Short mmCIF file of N, CA and C in Angstrom, two decimals:
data_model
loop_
_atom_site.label_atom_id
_atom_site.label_comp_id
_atom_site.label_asym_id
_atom_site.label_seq_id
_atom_site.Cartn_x
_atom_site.Cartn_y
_atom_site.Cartn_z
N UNK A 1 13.38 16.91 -52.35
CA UNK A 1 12.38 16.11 -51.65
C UNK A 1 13.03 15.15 -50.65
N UNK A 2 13.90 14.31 -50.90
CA UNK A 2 14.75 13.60 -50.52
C UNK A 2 15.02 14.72 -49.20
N UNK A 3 15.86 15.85 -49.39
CA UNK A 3 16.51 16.15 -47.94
C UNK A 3 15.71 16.76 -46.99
N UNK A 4 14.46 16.56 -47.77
CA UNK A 4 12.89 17.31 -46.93
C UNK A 4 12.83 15.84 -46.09
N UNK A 5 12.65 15.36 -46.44
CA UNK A 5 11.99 14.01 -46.16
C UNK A 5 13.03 13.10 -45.47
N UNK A 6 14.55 13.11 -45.19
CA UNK A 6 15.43 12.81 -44.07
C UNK A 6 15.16 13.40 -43.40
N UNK A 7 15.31 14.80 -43.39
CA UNK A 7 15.23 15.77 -42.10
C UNK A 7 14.12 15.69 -41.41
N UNK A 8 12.66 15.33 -41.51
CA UNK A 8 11.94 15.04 -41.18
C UNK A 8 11.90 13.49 -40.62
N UNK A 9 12.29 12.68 -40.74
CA UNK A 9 13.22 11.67 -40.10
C UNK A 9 13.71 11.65 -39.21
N UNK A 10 15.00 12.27 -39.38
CA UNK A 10 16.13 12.90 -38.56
C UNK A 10 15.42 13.53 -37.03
N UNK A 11 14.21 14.20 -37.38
CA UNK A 11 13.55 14.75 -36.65
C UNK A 11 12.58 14.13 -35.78
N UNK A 12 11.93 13.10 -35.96
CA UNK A 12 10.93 12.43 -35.61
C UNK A 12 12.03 11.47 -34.77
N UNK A 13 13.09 11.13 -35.67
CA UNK A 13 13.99 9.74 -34.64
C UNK A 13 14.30 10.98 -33.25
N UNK A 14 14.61 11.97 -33.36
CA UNK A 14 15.15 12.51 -32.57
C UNK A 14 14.31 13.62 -31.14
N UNK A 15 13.09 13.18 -31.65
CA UNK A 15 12.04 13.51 -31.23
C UNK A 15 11.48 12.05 -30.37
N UNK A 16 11.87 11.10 -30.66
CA UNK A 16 11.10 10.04 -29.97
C UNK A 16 12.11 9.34 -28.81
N UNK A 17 13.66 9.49 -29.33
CA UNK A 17 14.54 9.55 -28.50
C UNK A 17 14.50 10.53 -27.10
N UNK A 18 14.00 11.53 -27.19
CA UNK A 18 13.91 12.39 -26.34
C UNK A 18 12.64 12.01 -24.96
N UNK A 19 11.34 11.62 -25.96
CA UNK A 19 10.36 11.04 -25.20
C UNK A 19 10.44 10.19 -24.86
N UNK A 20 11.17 9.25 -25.19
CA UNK A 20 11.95 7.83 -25.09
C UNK A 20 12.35 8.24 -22.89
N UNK A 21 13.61 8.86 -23.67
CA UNK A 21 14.71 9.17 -22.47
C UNK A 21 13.63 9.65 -21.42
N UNK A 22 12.80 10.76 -21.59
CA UNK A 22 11.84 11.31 -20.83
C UNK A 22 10.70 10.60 -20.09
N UNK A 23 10.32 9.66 -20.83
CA UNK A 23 9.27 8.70 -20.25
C UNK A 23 10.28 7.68 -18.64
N UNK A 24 11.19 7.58 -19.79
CA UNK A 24 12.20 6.71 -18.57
C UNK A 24 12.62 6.92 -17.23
N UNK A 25 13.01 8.62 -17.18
CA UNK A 25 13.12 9.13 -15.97
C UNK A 25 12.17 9.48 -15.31
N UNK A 26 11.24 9.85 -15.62
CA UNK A 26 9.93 10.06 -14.91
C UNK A 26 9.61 8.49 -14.50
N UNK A 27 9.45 7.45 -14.90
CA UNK A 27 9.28 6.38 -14.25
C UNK A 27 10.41 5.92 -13.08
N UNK A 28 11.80 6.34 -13.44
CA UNK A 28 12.68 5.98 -12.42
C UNK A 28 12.38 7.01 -11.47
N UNK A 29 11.78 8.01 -11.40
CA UNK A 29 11.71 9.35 -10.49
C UNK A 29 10.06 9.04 -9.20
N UNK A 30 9.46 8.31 -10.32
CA UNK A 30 8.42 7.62 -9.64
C UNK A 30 8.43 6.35 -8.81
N UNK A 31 9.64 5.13 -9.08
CA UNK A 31 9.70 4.47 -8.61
C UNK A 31 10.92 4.70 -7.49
N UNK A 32 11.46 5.57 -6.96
CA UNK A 32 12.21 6.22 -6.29
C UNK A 32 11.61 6.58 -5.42
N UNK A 33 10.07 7.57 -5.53
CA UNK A 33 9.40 8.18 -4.91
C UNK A 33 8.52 7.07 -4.08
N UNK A 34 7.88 6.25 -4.74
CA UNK A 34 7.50 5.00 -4.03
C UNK A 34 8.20 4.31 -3.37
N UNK A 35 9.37 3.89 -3.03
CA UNK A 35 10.32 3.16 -2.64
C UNK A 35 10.77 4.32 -1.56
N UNK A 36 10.58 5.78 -2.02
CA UNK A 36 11.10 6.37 -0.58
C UNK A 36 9.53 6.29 0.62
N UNK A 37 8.47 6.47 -0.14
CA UNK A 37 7.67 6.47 0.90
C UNK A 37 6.72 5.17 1.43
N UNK A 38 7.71 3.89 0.92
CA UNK A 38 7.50 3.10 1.65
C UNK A 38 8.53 2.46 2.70
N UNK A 39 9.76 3.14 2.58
CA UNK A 39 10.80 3.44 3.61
C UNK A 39 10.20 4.20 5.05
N UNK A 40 9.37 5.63 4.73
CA UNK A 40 9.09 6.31 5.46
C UNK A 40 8.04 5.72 6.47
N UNK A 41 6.92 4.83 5.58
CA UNK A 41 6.15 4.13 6.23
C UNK A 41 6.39 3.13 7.04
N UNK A 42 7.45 2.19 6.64
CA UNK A 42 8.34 1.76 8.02
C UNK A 42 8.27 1.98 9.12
N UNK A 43 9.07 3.22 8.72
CA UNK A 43 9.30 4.15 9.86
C UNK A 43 8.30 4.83 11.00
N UNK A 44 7.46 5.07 10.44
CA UNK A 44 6.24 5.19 10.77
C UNK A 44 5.49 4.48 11.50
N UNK A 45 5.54 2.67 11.21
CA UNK A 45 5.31 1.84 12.06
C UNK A 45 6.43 1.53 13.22
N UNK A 46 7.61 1.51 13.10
CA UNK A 46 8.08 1.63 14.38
C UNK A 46 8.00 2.79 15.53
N UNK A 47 8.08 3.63 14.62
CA UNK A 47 7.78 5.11 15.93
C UNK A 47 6.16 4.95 16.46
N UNK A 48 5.23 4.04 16.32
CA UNK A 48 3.95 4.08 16.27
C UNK A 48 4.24 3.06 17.65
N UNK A 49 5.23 1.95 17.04
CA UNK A 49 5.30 1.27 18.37
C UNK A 49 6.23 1.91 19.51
N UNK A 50 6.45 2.36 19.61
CA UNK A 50 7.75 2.81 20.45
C UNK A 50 7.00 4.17 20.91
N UNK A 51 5.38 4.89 20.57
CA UNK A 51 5.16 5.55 21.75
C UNK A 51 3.67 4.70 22.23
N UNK A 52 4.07 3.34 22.38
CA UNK A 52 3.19 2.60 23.44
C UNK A 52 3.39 2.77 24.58
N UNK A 53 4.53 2.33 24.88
CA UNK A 53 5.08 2.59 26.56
C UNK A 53 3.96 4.35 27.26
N UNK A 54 3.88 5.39 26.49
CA UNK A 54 3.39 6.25 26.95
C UNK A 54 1.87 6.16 27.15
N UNK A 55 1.41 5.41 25.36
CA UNK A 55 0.15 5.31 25.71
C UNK A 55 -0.54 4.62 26.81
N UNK A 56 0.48 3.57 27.16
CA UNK A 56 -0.45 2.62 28.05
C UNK A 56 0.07 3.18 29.56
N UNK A 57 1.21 4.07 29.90
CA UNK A 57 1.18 4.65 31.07
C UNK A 57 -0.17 5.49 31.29
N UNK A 58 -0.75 6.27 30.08
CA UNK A 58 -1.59 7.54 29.82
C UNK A 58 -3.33 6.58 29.88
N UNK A 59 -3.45 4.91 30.03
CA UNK A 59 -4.36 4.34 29.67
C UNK A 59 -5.35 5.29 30.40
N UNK A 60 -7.14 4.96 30.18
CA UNK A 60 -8.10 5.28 31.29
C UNK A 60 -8.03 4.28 32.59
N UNK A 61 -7.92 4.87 33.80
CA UNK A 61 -8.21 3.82 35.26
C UNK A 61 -9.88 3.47 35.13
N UNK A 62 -10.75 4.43 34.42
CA UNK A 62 -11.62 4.44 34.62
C UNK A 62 -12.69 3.01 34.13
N UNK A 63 -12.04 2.60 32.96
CA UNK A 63 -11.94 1.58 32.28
C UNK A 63 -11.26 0.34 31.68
N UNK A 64 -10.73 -0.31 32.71
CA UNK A 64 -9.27 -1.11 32.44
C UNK A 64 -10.02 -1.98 31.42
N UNK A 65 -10.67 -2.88 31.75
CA UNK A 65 -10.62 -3.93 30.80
C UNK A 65 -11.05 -3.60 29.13
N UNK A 66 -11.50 -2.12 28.97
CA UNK A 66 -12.01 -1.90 27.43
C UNK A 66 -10.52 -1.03 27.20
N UNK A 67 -9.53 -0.59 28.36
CA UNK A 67 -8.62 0.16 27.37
C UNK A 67 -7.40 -1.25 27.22
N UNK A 68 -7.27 -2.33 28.40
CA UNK A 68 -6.57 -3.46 27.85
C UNK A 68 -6.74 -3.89 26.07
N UNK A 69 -8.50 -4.30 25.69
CA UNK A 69 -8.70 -4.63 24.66
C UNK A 69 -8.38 -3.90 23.73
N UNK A 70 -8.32 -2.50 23.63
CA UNK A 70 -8.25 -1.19 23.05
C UNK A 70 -6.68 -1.11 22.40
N UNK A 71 -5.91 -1.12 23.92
CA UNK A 71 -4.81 -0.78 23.56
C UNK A 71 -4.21 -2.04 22.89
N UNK A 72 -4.29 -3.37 22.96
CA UNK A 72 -3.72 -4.80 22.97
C UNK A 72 -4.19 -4.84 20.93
N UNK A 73 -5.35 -4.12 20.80
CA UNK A 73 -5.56 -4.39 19.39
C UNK A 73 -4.89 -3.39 18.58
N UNK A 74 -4.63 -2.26 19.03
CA UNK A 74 -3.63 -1.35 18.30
C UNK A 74 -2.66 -1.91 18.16
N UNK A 75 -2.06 -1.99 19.30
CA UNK A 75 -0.47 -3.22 19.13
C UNK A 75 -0.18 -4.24 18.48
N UNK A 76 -1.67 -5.26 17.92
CA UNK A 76 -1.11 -6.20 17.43
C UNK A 76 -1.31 -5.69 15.96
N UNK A 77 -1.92 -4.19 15.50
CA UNK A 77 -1.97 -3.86 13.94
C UNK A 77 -0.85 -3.59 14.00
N UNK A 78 -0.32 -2.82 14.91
CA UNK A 78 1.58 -2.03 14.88
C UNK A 78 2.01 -2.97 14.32
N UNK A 79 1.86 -4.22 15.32
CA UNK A 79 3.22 -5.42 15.01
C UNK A 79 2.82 -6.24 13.77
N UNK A 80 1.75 -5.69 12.84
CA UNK A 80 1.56 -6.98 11.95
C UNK A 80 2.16 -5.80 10.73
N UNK A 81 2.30 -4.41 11.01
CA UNK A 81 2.72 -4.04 10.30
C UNK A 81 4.36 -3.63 9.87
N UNK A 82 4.78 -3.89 11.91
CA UNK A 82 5.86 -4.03 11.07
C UNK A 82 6.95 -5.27 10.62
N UNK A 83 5.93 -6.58 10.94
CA UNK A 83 5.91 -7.68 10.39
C UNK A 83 6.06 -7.61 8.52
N UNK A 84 5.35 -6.92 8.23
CA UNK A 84 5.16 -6.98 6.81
C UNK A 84 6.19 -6.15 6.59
N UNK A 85 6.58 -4.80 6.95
CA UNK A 85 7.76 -3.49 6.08
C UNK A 85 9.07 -4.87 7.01
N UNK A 86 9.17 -5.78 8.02
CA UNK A 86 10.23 -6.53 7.64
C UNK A 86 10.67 -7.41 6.66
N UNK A 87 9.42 -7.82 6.13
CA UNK A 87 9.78 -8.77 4.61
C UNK A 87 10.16 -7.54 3.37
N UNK A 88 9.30 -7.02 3.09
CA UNK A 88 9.00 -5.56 2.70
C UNK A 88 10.35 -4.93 2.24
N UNK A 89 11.29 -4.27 3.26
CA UNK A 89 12.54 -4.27 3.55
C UNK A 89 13.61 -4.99 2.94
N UNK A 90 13.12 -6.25 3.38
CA UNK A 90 14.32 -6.82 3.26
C UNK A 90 14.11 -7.42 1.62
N UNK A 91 12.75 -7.21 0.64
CA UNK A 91 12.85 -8.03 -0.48
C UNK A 91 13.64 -6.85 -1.33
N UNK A 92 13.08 -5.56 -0.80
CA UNK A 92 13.76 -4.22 -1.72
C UNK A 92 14.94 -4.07 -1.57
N UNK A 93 15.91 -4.06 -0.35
CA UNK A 93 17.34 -3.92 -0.42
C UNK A 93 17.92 -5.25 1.16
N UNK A 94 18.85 -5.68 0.53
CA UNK A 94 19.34 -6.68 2.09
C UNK A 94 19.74 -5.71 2.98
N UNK A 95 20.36 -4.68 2.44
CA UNK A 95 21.01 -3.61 3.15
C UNK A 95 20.11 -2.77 4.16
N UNK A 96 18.80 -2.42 3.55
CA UNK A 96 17.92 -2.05 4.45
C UNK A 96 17.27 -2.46 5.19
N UNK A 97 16.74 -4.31 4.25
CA UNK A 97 15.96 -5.03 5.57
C UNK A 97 16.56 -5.32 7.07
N UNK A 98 18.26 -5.81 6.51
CA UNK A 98 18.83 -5.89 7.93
C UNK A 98 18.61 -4.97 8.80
N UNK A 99 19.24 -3.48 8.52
CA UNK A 99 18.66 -2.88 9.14
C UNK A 99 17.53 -2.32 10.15
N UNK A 100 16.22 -2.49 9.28
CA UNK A 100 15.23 -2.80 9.69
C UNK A 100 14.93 -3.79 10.62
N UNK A 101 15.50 -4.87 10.35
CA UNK A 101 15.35 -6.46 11.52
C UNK A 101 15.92 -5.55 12.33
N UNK A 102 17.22 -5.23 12.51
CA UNK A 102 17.95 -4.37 13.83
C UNK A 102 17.14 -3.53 14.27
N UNK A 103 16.70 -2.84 14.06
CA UNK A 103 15.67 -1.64 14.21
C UNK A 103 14.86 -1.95 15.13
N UNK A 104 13.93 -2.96 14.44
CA UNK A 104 12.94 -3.92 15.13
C UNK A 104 13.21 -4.56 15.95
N UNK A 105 13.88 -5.34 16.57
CA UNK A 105 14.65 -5.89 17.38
C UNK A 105 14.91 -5.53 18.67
N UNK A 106 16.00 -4.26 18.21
CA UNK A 106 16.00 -3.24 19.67
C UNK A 106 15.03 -2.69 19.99
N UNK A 107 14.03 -2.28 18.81
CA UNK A 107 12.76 -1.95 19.56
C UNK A 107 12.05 -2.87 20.54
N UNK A 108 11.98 -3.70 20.22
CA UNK A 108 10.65 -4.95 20.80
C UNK A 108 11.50 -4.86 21.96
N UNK A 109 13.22 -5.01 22.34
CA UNK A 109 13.71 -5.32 23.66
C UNK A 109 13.35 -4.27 24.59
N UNK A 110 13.66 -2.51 24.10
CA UNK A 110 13.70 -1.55 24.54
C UNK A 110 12.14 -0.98 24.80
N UNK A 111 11.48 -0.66 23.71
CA UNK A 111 10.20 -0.35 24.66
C UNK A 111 9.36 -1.83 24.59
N UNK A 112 9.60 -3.00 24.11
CA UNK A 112 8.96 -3.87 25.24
C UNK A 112 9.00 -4.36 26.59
N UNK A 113 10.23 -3.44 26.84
CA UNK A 113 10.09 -3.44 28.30
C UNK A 113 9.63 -2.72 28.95
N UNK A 114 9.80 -1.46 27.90
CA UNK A 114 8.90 -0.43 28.71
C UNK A 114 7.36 -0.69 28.82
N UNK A 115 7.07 -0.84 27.96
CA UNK A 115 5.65 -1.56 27.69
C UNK A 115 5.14 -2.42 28.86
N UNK A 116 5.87 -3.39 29.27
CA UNK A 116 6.01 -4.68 30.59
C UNK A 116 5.70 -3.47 31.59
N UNK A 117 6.74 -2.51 31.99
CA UNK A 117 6.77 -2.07 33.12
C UNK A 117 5.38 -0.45 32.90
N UNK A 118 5.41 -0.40 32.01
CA UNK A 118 4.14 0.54 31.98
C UNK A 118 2.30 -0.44 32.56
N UNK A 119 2.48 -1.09 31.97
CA UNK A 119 1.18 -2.36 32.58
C UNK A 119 1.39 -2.47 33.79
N UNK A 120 2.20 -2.53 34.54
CA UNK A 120 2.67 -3.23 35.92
C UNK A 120 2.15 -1.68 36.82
N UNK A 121 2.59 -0.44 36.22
CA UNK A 121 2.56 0.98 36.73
C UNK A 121 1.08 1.05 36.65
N UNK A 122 0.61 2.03 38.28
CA UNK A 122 -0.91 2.08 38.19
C UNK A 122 -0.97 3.84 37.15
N UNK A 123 -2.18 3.10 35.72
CA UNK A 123 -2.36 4.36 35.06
C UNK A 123 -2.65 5.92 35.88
N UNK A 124 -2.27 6.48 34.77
CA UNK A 124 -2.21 8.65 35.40
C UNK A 124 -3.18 8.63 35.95
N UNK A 125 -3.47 9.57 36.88
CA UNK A 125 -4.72 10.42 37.18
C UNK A 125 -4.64 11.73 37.47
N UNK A 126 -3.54 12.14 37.03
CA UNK A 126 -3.75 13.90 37.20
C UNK A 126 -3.00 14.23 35.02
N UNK A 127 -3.51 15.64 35.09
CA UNK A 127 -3.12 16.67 34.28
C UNK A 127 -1.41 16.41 34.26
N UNK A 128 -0.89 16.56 35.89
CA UNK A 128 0.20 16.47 35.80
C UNK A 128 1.50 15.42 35.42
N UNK A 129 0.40 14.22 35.21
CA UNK A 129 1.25 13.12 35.30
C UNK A 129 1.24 12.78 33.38
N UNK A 130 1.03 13.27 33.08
CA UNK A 130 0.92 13.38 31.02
C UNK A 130 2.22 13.53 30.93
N UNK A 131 3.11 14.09 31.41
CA UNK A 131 4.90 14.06 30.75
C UNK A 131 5.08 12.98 31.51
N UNK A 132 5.52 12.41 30.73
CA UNK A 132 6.35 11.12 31.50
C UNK A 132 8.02 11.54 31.67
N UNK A 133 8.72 11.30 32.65
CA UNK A 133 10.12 11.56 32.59
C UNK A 133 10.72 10.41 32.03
N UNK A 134 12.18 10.56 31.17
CA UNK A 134 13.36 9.57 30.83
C UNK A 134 13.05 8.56 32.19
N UNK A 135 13.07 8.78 33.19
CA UNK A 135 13.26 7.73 34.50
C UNK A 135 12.26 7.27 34.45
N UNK A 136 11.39 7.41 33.86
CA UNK A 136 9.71 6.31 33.85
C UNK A 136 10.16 5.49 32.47
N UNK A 137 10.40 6.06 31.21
CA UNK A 137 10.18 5.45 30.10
C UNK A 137 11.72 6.21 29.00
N UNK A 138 12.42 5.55 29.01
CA UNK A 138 13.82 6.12 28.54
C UNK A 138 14.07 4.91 27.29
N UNK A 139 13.72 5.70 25.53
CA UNK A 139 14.11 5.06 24.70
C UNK A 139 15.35 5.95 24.13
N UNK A 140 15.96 6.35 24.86
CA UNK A 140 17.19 6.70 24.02
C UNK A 140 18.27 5.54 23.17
N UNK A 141 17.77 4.97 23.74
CA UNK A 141 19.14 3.61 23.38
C UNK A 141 18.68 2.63 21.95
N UNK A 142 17.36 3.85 21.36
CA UNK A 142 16.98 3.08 20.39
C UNK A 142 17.60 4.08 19.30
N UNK A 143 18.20 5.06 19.15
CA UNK A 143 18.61 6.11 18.79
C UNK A 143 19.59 6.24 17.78
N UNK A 144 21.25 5.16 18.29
CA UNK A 144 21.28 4.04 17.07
C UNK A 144 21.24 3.54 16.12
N UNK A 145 20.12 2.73 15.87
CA UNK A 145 19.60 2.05 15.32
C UNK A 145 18.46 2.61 14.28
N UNK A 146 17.88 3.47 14.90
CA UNK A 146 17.30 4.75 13.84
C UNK A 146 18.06 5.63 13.28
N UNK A 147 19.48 5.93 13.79
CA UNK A 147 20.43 6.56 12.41
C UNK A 147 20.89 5.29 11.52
N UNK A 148 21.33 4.17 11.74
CA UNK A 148 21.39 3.07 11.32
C UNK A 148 20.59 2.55 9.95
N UNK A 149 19.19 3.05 10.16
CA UNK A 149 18.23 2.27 9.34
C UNK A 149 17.89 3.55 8.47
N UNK A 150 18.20 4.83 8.63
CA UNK A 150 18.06 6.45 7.80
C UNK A 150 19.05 6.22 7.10
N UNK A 151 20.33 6.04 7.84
CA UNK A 151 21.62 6.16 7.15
C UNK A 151 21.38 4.59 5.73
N UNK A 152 21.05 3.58 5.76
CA UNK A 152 20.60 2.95 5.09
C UNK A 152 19.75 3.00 4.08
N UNK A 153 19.10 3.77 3.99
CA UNK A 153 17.46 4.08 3.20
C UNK A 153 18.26 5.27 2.83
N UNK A 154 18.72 6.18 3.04
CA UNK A 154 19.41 7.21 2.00
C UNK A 154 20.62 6.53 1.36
N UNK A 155 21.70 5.67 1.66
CA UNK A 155 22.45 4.92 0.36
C UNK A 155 21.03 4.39 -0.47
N UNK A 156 20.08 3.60 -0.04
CA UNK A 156 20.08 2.68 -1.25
C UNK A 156 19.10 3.95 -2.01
N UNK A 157 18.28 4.61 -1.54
CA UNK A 157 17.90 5.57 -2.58
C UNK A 157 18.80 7.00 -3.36
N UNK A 158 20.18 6.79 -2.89
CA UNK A 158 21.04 7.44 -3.49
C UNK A 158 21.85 6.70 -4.87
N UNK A 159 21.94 5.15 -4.73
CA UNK A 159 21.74 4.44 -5.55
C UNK A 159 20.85 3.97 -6.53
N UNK A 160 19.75 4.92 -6.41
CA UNK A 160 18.69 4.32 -7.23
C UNK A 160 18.48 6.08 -7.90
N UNK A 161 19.34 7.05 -7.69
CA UNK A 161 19.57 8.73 -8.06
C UNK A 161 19.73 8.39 -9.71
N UNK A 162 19.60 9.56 -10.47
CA UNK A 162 20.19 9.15 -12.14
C UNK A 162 21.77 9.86 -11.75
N UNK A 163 22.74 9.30 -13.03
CA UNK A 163 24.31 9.79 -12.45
C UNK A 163 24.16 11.48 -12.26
N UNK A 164 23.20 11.80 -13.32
CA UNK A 164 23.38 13.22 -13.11
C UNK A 164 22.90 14.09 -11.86
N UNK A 165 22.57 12.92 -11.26
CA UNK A 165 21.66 13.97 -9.94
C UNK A 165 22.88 13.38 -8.47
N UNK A 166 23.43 12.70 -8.58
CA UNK A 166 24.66 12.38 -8.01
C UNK A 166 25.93 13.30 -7.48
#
């Protein structure tokens, strides 16, 4: 009875150890997964700002003052959002928020200028004028700074890997 009744023990400890361990990684696998796709969402808000410069070359002539209001209120959700993934950022890893500040940064210099000089430009009026060339609106130089802030967000979620997935 006795070695019925360890082994059944033996079994249950070793059974709860398992669900134990199992519950654990599935939560670290989940909080990994959240933490990557609020990295992505970041990201998301900067590339959102950075194709303004096009939108507002592409505005309607037909309607300036409702696509001013139009476009001016998109921009200030962009920037409140990526106001927030900069705190955001920087509370989850220093390593990434900096980043991110950098990110942000060169953005606001680089297409806020483009931005400046897209307002100043009289909006499209042909089919043909929808591609914009590098010589109208050239963010390469933000390019950088977006391997910068990838290369960042894959250490710290490579750090947050279990050893065995390493």
């Amino acid at each position: 009875m006795a070695t019925v009744l360890s082994g059944a023990v033996l079994a249950a400890l070793i059974t709860a150890g398992i669900n134990i361990w199992l519950a654990r990684r599935k939560g670290r696998e989940e909080e990994r997964s959240r933490i990557r796709s609020a990295f992505a969402e970041a990201f998301a808000a900067y590339s959102a700002y950075k194709e303004f410069p096009y939108a507002i070359h592409r505005r309607r002539a037909d309607v300036p003052a409702e696509e001013r209001v139009r476009l001016s209120e998109q921009l200030r959700q962009i920037q409140a959002d990526i106001a927030y993934h900069l705190a955001w950022t920087a509370a989850e890893s220093l390593i990434v928020g900096a980043a991110y500040a950098s990110l942000a940064k060169q953005l606001r210099a680089t297409a806020g200028r483009a931005m400046h000089d897209a307002w100043i430009a009289p909006p499209i009026s042909s089919d043909q004028e929808m591609n914009i060339p590098p010589a109208i609106v050239d963010l390469s130089s933000l390019r950088p700074a977006e391997d910068a802030y990838i290369e960042a967000v894959c250490e710290h979620l490579a750090q947050l890997a279990p050893w065995w997935a390493k």
